[in-house]
Short mmCIF file of C-alpha atoms and ligand atoms in Angstrom, two decimals:
data_model
loop_
_atom_site.label_atom_id
_atom_site.label_comp_id
_atom_site.label_asym_id
_atom_site.label_seq_id
_atom_site.Cartn_x
_atom_site.Cartn_y
_atom_site.Cartn_z
CA MET A 1 0.00 0.00 0.00
CA VAL A 2 2.75 2.34 0.96
CA VAL A 3 4.64 1.24 -2.11
CA MET A 4 1.62 1.89 -4.27
CA ASP A 5 1.24 5.33 -2.79
CA MET A 6 4.88 6.03 -3.40
CA GLN A 7 4.66 5.00 -7.02
CA ASN A 8 1.54 7.03 -7.63
CA LEU A 9 3.26 9.94 -6.10
CA LEU A 10 6.39 9.49 -8.09
CA SER A 11 4.61 9.11 -11.37
CA CYS A 12 2.60 12.23 -10.88
CA SER A 13 3.77 15.65 -11.70
CA VAL A 14 3.38 16.78 -8.16
CA LEU A 15 5.67 14.25 -6.96
CA CYS A 16 7.77 15.44 -9.52
CA CYS A 17 7.74 18.45 -7.63
CA PHE A 18 8.37 16.42 -4.66
CA LEU A 19 11.47 17.97 -3.36
CA LEU A 20 11.61 20.15 -6.26
CA PHE A 21 11.32 23.74 -6.89
CA ILE A 22 11.29 28.64 -8.99
CA LEU A 23 11.06 32.34 -9.19
CA SER A 24 9.11 35.30 -8.62
CA GLY A 25 11.80 37.54 -9.96
CA ARG A 26 11.58 39.84 -7.03
CA GLN A 27 13.12 40.01 -3.65
CA GLN A 28 11.17 38.87 -0.68
CA THR A 29 12.06 39.88 2.78
CA VAL A 30 11.33 37.90 5.87
CA GLN A 31 9.99 40.02 8.63
CA GLY A 32 12.06 40.17 11.77
CA HIS A 33 15.30 41.45 13.15
CA ARG A 34 18.63 40.54 11.73
CA HIS A 35 20.74 38.20 13.73
CA LEU A 36 24.31 38.71 12.76
CA PRO A 37 26.25 41.81 13.69
CA SER A 38 27.14 43.66 10.50
CA ASN A 39 30.90 43.20 10.95
CA ILE A 40 30.61 39.43 10.48
CA ARG A 41 27.65 39.39 8.18
CA PRO A 42 28.27 37.67 4.84
CA LEU A 43 27.51 39.78 1.81
CA LYS A 44 25.89 37.12 -0.34
CA LEU A 45 24.21 33.73 -0.12
CA PHE A 46 24.56 31.04 -2.80
CA VAL A 47 22.02 28.23 -2.63
CA PHE A 48 22.06 24.76 -4.18
CA GLY A 49 19.80 21.73 -3.96
CA ASP A 50 16.11 20.86 -4.05
CA SER A 51 12.62 22.01 -3.07
CA TYR A 52 13.50 22.73 0.54
CA ALA A 53 15.75 25.46 -0.82
CA ASP A 54 14.26 26.45 -4.19
CA THR A 55 12.53 29.83 -4.26
CA GLY A 56 11.46 29.85 -7.90
CA ASN A 57 13.66 27.86 -10.29
CA THR A 58 11.25 25.00 -10.88
CA ASN A 59 9.55 24.53 -14.23
CA LYS A 60 6.52 26.81 -14.36
CA SER A 61 4.27 23.95 -15.43
CA LEU A 62 4.62 22.39 -11.97
CA VAL A 63 2.35 22.85 -8.95
CA PRO A 64 4.34 25.35 -6.89
CA TRP A 65 3.41 27.84 -9.60
CA LYS A 66 -0.26 27.08 -9.07
CA HIS A 67 -2.89 27.99 -6.52
CA PRO A 68 -2.91 27.37 -3.52
CA TYR A 69 0.91 27.48 -3.27
CA GLY A 70 1.94 30.86 -1.86
CA ILE A 71 -1.52 31.45 -0.41
CA SER A 72 -0.23 32.66 2.99
CA PHE A 73 2.62 34.71 1.56
CA PRO A 74 2.80 36.62 -0.67
CA GLY A 75 -0.75 35.58 -1.62
CA ASN A 76 0.07 34.07 -5.01
CA PRO A 77 2.34 31.22 -6.15
CA THR A 78 6.05 32.05 -6.39
CA GLY A 79 7.39 28.61 -7.24
CA ARG A 80 8.07 27.77 -3.63
CA PHE A 81 6.80 24.40 -2.37
CA SER A 82 5.00 25.99 0.52
CA ASP A 83 2.07 28.19 1.36
CA GLY A 84 4.69 30.88 1.92
CA LEU A 85 8.37 30.92 2.79
CA VAL A 86 10.83 28.01 2.67
CA LEU A 87 14.03 27.22 4.54
CA THR A 88 16.23 29.39 2.28
CA ASP A 89 14.21 32.46 3.22
CA TYR A 90 14.79 31.77 6.90
CA VAL A 91 18.50 31.10 6.40
CA ALA A 92 18.78 34.41 4.51
CA LYS A 93 16.93 36.17 7.31
CA PHE A 94 19.34 34.71 9.84
CA LEU A 95 22.25 36.06 7.82
CA GLY A 96 20.65 39.48 7.62
CA LEU A 97 20.14 39.22 3.85
CA ASN A 98 17.13 39.30 1.59
CA SER A 99 16.42 35.90 0.06
CA PRO A 100 18.62 35.71 -3.04
CA ILE A 101 16.93 35.84 -6.44
CA PRO A 102 16.35 32.49 -8.20
CA TYR A 103 18.74 31.84 -11.07
CA GLU A 104 15.94 31.20 -13.61
CA GLY A 105 14.38 34.53 -12.70
CA TRP A 106 17.68 36.30 -13.05
CA LYS A 107 18.26 34.67 -16.47
CA SER A 108 14.88 35.75 -17.77
CA SER A 109 15.33 39.26 -16.42
CA SER A 110 17.71 41.96 -17.53
CA ARG A 111 20.48 39.92 -15.91
CA GLY A 112 21.52 42.98 -13.99
CA ILE A 113 24.42 42.68 -11.57
CA PRO A 114 22.52 44.70 -8.92
CA LEU A 115 19.96 41.86 -8.84
CA LEU A 116 22.76 39.67 -7.47
CA GLN A 117 23.16 41.89 -4.44
CA TYR A 118 22.14 39.11 -2.04
CA GLY A 119 23.60 36.20 -4.02
CA LEU A 120 21.77 33.67 -6.19
CA ASN A 121 19.60 30.64 -5.64
CA PHE A 122 20.49 27.69 -7.90
CA ALA A 123 18.25 25.10 -6.18
CA TYR A 124 15.67 23.24 -8.30
CA GLY A 125 12.88 21.25 -6.67
CA GLY A 126 13.02 17.52 -7.32
CA THR A 127 16.72 17.35 -7.99
CA GLY A 128 19.57 15.55 -6.25
CA VAL A 129 23.29 15.09 -6.60
CA PHE A 130 22.51 12.59 -9.36
CA ASP A 131 19.81 12.80 -12.00
CA THR A 132 16.39 12.04 -10.51
CA VAL A 133 12.97 11.05 -11.84
CA VAL A 134 12.21 14.75 -12.06
CA SER A 135 13.99 16.69 -14.75
CA GLY A 136 16.08 19.58 -13.54
CA PRO A 137 19.77 20.33 -13.28
CA ASN A 138 21.55 18.07 -10.79
CA MET A 139 23.77 19.68 -8.18
CA THR A 140 26.88 19.38 -10.33
CA VAL A 141 25.17 21.41 -13.05
CA GLN A 142 23.88 23.92 -10.48
CA ILE A 143 27.48 24.52 -9.38
CA ASP A 144 28.48 24.78 -13.05
CA PHE A 145 26.02 27.68 -13.33
CA LEU A 146 27.90 29.55 -10.60
CA GLU A 147 31.24 28.69 -12.17
CA HIS A 148 30.06 30.10 -15.51
CA LEU A 149 29.06 33.37 -13.87
CA LEU A 150 32.59 33.62 -12.45
CA ARG A 151 34.10 32.77 -15.82
CA ASP A 152 31.97 35.47 -17.45
CA ASN A 153 32.93 38.00 -14.77
CA VAL A 154 29.34 38.48 -13.68
CA LEU A 155 30.55 37.49 -10.22
CA THR A 156 34.07 37.71 -8.90
CA THR A 157 36.10 35.53 -6.55
CA LYS A 158 35.95 38.46 -4.16
CA ASP A 159 32.12 38.19 -4.16
CA LEU A 160 32.41 34.55 -3.14
CA GLU A 161 35.00 35.14 -0.46
CA SER A 162 32.53 37.23 1.48
CA SER A 163 29.73 34.72 0.94
CA VAL A 164 28.16 31.65 2.45
CA SER A 165 26.46 28.74 0.80
CA PHE A 166 23.38 26.74 1.76
CA VAL A 167 23.02 23.26 0.26
CA SER A 168 19.86 21.21 0.60
CA LEU A 169 19.72 17.48 -0.07
CA ALA A 170 16.42 16.14 1.21
CA GLY A 171 16.25 12.72 -0.45
CA ASN A 172 15.33 12.88 -4.13
CA ASP A 173 18.30 10.66 -5.02
CA HIS A 174 17.13 8.09 -2.52
CA PHE A 175 13.55 8.09 -3.76
CA THR A 176 14.71 7.85 -7.33
CA TYR A 177 16.82 4.86 -6.37
CA LEU A 178 13.89 3.19 -4.59
CA ARG A 179 11.67 3.86 -7.55
CA THR A 180 14.01 2.75 -10.31
CA ASN A 181 16.03 0.02 -8.62
CA GLY A 182 14.35 -0.64 -5.35
CA SER A 183 16.67 -3.32 -4.04
CA ALA A 184 16.96 -2.89 -0.28
CA GLN A 185 20.43 -4.47 -0.33
CA GLY A 186 21.58 -1.90 -2.84
CA LEU A 187 20.33 1.06 -0.84
CA LYS A 188 23.30 1.44 1.51
CA PRO A 189 25.94 1.22 -1.23
CA PHE A 190 23.85 3.72 -3.17
CA ILE A 191 23.70 6.13 -0.21
CA THR A 192 27.48 5.88 0.03
CA THR A 193 27.74 7.07 -3.57
CA VAL A 194 25.33 9.94 -2.80
CA ILE A 195 27.47 11.09 0.14
CA ASN A 196 30.66 10.78 -1.88
CA GLN A 197 29.19 12.90 -4.66
CA LEU A 198 27.83 15.41 -2.15
CA ALA A 199 31.30 15.71 -0.57
CA ILE A 200 32.79 16.37 -4.02
CA ASN A 201 30.18 19.08 -4.57
CA LEU A 202 30.78 20.75 -1.18
CA LYS A 203 34.51 20.76 -1.77
CA ARG A 204 33.97 22.28 -5.18
CA ILE A 205 31.83 25.13 -3.79
CA HIS A 206 34.56 25.82 -1.24
CA GLY A 207 37.15 25.65 -4.00
CA LEU A 208 35.33 28.42 -5.85
CA GLY A 209 36.03 30.63 -2.83
CA VAL A 210 32.90 30.38 -0.64
CA LYS A 211 34.02 30.67 2.98
CA LYS A 212 31.26 28.83 4.84
CA ILE A 213 29.05 26.05 3.57
CA ALA A 214 26.02 24.64 5.40
CA VAL A 215 24.46 21.39 4.19
CA THR A 216 21.28 19.69 5.35
CA GLY A 217 21.14 16.27 6.94
CA LEU A 218 18.10 14.15 6.06
CA GLU A 219 14.85 14.98 7.80
CA PRO A 220 13.07 12.08 9.56
CA TRP A 221 11.59 10.40 6.50
CA GLY A 222 12.09 7.15 8.26
CA SER A 223 10.64 7.77 11.64
CA CYS A 224 7.07 7.80 10.52
CA LEU A 225 7.16 11.53 10.58
CA ILE A 226 6.80 12.50 6.97
CA PRO A 227 3.32 12.07 5.54
CA TYR A 228 4.72 11.44 2.09
CA VAL A 229 5.76 7.93 3.08
CA THR A 230 2.79 7.27 5.30
CA ASN A 231 -0.77 6.44 4.41
CA THR A 232 -2.17 9.82 3.61
CA SER A 233 -5.34 9.00 5.49
CA LEU A 234 -3.70 7.71 8.60
CA PHE A 235 -0.50 9.70 8.91
CA GLN A 236 1.14 7.26 11.20
CA GLN A 237 2.51 4.39 9.17
CA CYS A 238 6.14 3.51 9.59
CA ASN A 239 8.43 1.92 7.10
CA ASP A 240 11.74 0.37 8.06
CA THR A 241 13.25 1.02 4.66
CA TYR A 242 13.01 4.76 5.21
CA ASN A 243 14.14 4.42 8.80
CA SER A 244 17.31 2.65 7.81
CA MET A 245 17.86 5.03 4.93
CA VAL A 246 17.96 8.06 7.19
CA SER A 247 19.91 6.40 9.96
CA PHE A 248 22.53 5.31 7.46
CA HIS A 249 22.71 8.59 5.57
CA ASN A 250 23.08 11.03 8.45
CA PRO A 251 26.10 9.47 10.26
CA LEU A 252 27.82 8.99 6.91
CA LEU A 253 27.25 12.66 6.09
CA LYS A 254 28.66 13.61 9.49
CA GLN A 255 31.80 11.56 8.82
CA ALA A 256 32.20 13.09 5.38
CA VAL A 257 31.82 16.63 6.72
CA GLU A 258 34.28 15.96 9.55
CA LYS A 259 36.77 14.64 7.04
CA LEU A 260 36.31 17.67 4.78
CA ASN A 261 36.78 19.98 7.76
CA SER A 262 39.93 18.16 8.87
CA GLU A 263 41.37 18.62 5.40
CA THR A 264 40.52 22.32 5.21
CA LYS A 265 41.59 25.40 7.11
CA ASP A 266 38.95 27.01 9.38
CA SER A 267 36.44 24.10 9.31
CA PRO A 268 34.15 25.70 6.71
CA PHE A 269 31.55 22.92 6.50
CA PHE A 270 28.54 22.59 8.77
CA ILE A 271 25.49 20.30 8.94
CA ILE A 272 22.01 21.75 9.31
CA ASP A 273 20.35 19.11 11.44
CA LEU A 274 16.89 18.74 9.91
CA TYR A 275 16.40 15.47 11.73
CA ALA A 276 16.51 17.03 15.19
CA SER A 277 14.75 20.23 14.18
CA PHE A 278 11.84 18.49 12.39
CA THR A 279 11.47 16.10 15.30
CA SER A 280 11.44 18.89 17.85
CA ALA A 281 8.91 20.92 15.83
CA LEU A 282 6.64 17.91 15.28
CA LYS A 283 6.70 17.04 18.95
CA ASN A 284 5.50 20.57 19.63
CA GLU A 285 8.54 21.16 21.82
CA GLY A 286 9.12 24.75 20.77
CA SER A 287 7.04 27.85 21.26
CA ILE A 288 5.28 27.29 17.92
CA LYS A 289 2.53 24.69 18.36
CA PHE A 290 0.78 22.63 15.71
CA GLU A 291 -2.58 20.99 15.89
CA ASN A 292 -3.00 17.23 15.95
CA PRO A 293 -2.47 15.10 14.04
CA PRO A 294 0.84 16.79 13.36
CA LEU A 295 1.49 14.72 10.26
CA LYS A 296 -1.63 15.75 8.44
CA PRO A 297 -0.73 18.17 5.66
CA CYS A 298 -2.82 21.30 5.22
CA CYS A 299 -3.28 20.79 1.48
CA LEU A 300 -4.26 17.31 0.30
CA GLY A 301 -5.52 15.65 -2.85
CA VAL A 302 -9.09 14.40 -2.66
CA SER A 303 -7.91 10.87 -3.47
CA SER A 304 -4.59 9.11 -3.90
CA LYS A 305 -4.64 10.12 -7.58
CA TYR A 306 -4.43 13.80 -6.76
CA PHE A 307 -2.15 16.16 -4.92
CA CYS A 308 -2.21 19.68 -3.64
CA GLY A 309 -2.61 22.07 -6.57
CA ASN A 310 -4.12 19.51 -8.97
CA VAL A 311 -7.24 20.27 -10.97
CA ASP A 312 -9.17 17.93 -13.29
CA GLU A 313 -9.64 18.38 -17.03
CA ASN A 314 -12.46 20.85 -16.37
CA GLY A 315 -10.32 22.90 -14.05
CA ALA A 316 -12.17 21.71 -10.94
CA LYS A 317 -10.06 21.59 -7.77
CA LYS A 318 -9.00 18.12 -6.70
CA TYR A 319 -7.58 19.09 -3.34
CA THR A 320 -8.69 20.48 -0.04
CA ILE A 321 -7.00 23.09 2.14
CA CYS A 322 -7.18 23.27 5.91
CA GLU A 323 -8.86 26.23 7.49
CA ASN A 324 -5.72 27.67 9.02
CA PRO A 325 -2.41 26.86 7.26
CA LYS A 326 -0.58 28.07 10.38
CA SER A 327 -2.01 25.13 12.31
CA ALA A 328 -0.25 22.55 10.11
CA PHE A 329 3.44 21.66 10.17
CA PHE A 330 3.16 20.17 6.69
CA TRP A 331 1.79 22.13 3.78
CA ASP A 332 1.64 19.25 1.29
CA VAL A 333 2.66 15.61 1.59
CA ALA A 334 6.36 16.33 1.28
CA HIS A 335 6.93 19.91 2.36
CA PRO A 336 6.58 21.92 5.56
CA SER A 337 4.33 24.95 5.62
CA GLN A 338 5.72 28.42 6.17
CA GLU A 339 4.86 28.03 9.85
CA GLY A 340 6.47 24.57 9.83
CA TRP A 341 9.68 26.05 8.48
CA ARG A 342 9.48 28.81 11.05
CA ALA A 343 9.40 26.19 13.80
CA VAL A 344 12.30 24.29 12.21
CA TYR A 345 14.26 27.53 11.94
CA SER A 346 13.54 28.32 15.55
CA ALA A 347 14.94 24.92 16.58
CA LEU A 348 18.00 25.42 14.35
CA GLN A 349 18.83 28.91 15.50
CA PRO A 350 21.16 28.06 18.43
CA THR A 351 23.42 25.90 16.23
CA LEU A 352 23.35 28.44 13.42
CA GLU A 353 24.52 31.05 15.89
CA GLN A 354 27.34 28.81 17.07
CA TYR A 355 28.49 28.15 13.54
CA PHE A 356 28.30 31.69 12.26
CA HIS A 357 29.89 33.45 15.23
CA TYR A 358 33.47 32.72 14.44
C1 NAG B 401 8.77 0.20 2.66
O1 NAG B 401 9.13 0.91 1.47
C2 NAG B 401 9.92 0.14 0.56
C3 NAG B 401 10.35 1.01 -0.58
O2 NAG B 401 9.27 1.64 -1.19
C4 NAG B 401 9.15 -1.08 0.11
O3 NAG B 401 9.94 -1.88 -0.73
C5 NAG B 401 8.72 -1.90 1.34
O4 NAG B 401 7.91 -2.97 0.95
C6 NAG B 401 7.97 -1.03 2.34
N1 NAG B 401 7.73 -1.78 3.56
C7 NAG B 401 6.54 -1.86 4.15
C8 NAG B 401 6.50 -2.64 5.41
O5 NAG B 401 5.54 -1.32 3.68
C1 NAG B 402 8.73 22.48 -18.41
O1 NAG B 402 7.78 21.45 -18.46
C2 NAG B 402 7.08 21.42 -19.69
C3 NAG B 402 5.96 20.40 -19.56
O2 NAG B 402 6.43 19.22 -19.00
C4 NAG B 402 8.07 21.10 -20.80
O3 NAG B 402 7.39 21.06 -22.05
C5 NAG B 402 9.15 22.18 -20.83
O4 NAG B 402 10.13 21.84 -21.76
C6 NAG B 402 9.79 22.32 -19.47
N1 NAG B 402 10.66 23.47 -19.49
C7 NAG B 402 11.92 23.39 -19.13
C8 NAG B 402 12.67 24.68 -19.17
O5 NAG B 402 12.45 22.35 -18.75
C1 NAG B 403 24.65 15.86 -13.90
O1 NAG B 403 24.02 16.19 -15.12
C2 NAG B 403 24.93 16.30 -16.21
C3 NAG B 403 24.17 16.86 -17.40
O2 NAG B 403 23.02 16.12 -17.64
C4 NAG B 403 25.54 14.96 -16.47
O3 NAG B 403 26.46 15.05 -17.55
C5 NAG B 403 26.30 14.51 -15.22
O4 NAG B 403 26.77 13.21 -15.40
C6 NAG B 403 25.38 14.54 -14.01
N1 NAG B 403 26.22 14.37 -12.82
C7 NAG B 403 25.97 13.43 -11.91
C8 NAG B 403 26.91 13.40 -10.77
O5 NAG B 403 25.04 12.66 -11.99
C1 NAG B 404 20.36 -0.28 -10.48
O1 NAG B 404 20.62 -1.68 -10.63
C2 NAG B 404 21.40 -1.99 -11.76
C3 NAG B 404 21.47 -3.48 -11.85
O2 NAG B 404 21.74 -4.06 -10.60
C4 NAG B 404 22.78 -1.33 -11.63
O3 NAG B 404 23.55 -1.60 -12.77
C5 NAG B 404 22.59 0.17 -11.51
O4 NAG B 404 23.83 0.81 -11.29
C6 NAG B 404 21.65 0.49 -10.36
N1 NAG B 404 21.38 1.90 -10.35
C7 NAG B 404 21.59 2.65 -9.28
C8 NAG B 404 21.18 4.08 -9.41
O5 NAG B 404 22.05 2.21 -8.26
C1 NAG B 405 -4.81 3.71 4.13
O1 NAG B 405 -5.96 4.46 4.40
C2 NAG B 405 -7.13 3.97 3.80
C3 NAG B 405 -8.27 4.92 4.10
O2 NAG B 405 -8.34 5.21 5.48
C4 NAG B 405 -7.41 2.55 4.32
O3 NAG B 405 -8.54 2.02 3.68
C5 NAG B 405 -6.19 1.68 4.01
O4 NAG B 405 -6.39 0.40 4.56
C6 NAG B 405 -4.93 2.30 4.59
N1 NAG B 405 -3.78 1.51 4.19
C7 NAG B 405 -2.94 0.99 5.06
C8 NAG B 405 -1.78 0.25 4.50
O5 NAG B 405 -3.09 1.08 6.26
#
């Protein structure tokens, strides 16, 4: 049943959007005070990865460009997989920057250098370090985009030296593997190749001059916490495959990051612990509380054939939205709501402060 659900999800365009993501072409500011003193504030943020980070690069035919995405903020879809803001916006806020413009938006604009004031977002929802079931540039190609801008003197090494990078890898490689190969025995060796490739990518970003690089660990896909892998009616199914996937991935990532840090001056690499922060938010441990059942997404397809944002051939809505998006940690079956991300950010803040205060 879970497998069926997974395959339906994967074969549908929404899934496609799964951890995918695009652009509004305009800056969006998160309300709130800035955290870093200006003397240590980075000047730009460069973002790579998937839908947890994408703010508008995803193909405009996909659901984050459709109602009801963006319904809480800014009121219309911006290509974010959320009713409002996503993790990148909160990371930018922490750094005292506006959320950087999405690369696709920059490309289709006048390509002005002033638009790069806060950096650039190269993350595309649905992608991974390898090619996934969703089309979109893998992380290697995303880093190529940055390299080309350096080559073309749109950005300079000096820009990068005063910058930080945020890299999101939430599991699209893993789900693609499960979908296309599926052998449980092959999963661990596959995860090892994912981590190795991720380490190559992180090292490459640092090699381009970026001084600090934060990368996400896997969120608790395996601990029955993510509705995507649970029965969308019950929201409490567990699956050992996902459990073992996450508990294998995260320690391996930690080892890889420790090794990279030991080989590099100033320990530039840092893990954003989505496992602990999602868990804490979902247990309602912080000051932001969610209604029960915490796994029930706000926006849901009316049957397993449909997902948030889907309409039928007559344009009739095939999804329902909860009354108050702020009451739900999850916006759709794979992505936190704006309020969900706010709770995650709140749980992450102490470690972000440690990492960024030299
Ligand atoms: C868990 O998910 C995997 C991968 O989709 C599947 O092969 C397995 O049968 C599932 N296990 C259970 C108990 O549903
Ligand atoms: C976006 O998706 C549409 C429909 O699947 C496709 O025709 C188009 O080529 C895609 N655009 C890009 C830039 O990939
Ligand atoms: C990333 O995509 C490019 C272009 O499609 C491809 O040549 C390359 O092999 C991919 N890299 C990885 C690590 O999968
Ligand atoms: C899937 O399995 C085939 C055959 O065992 C193997 O050749 C291939 O490399 C696997 N793909 C991945 C992504 O692991
Ligand atoms: C999933 O939920 C539906 C509807 O509540 C139920 O009929 C079905 O048995 C559930 N599947 C599993 C595997 O529990």
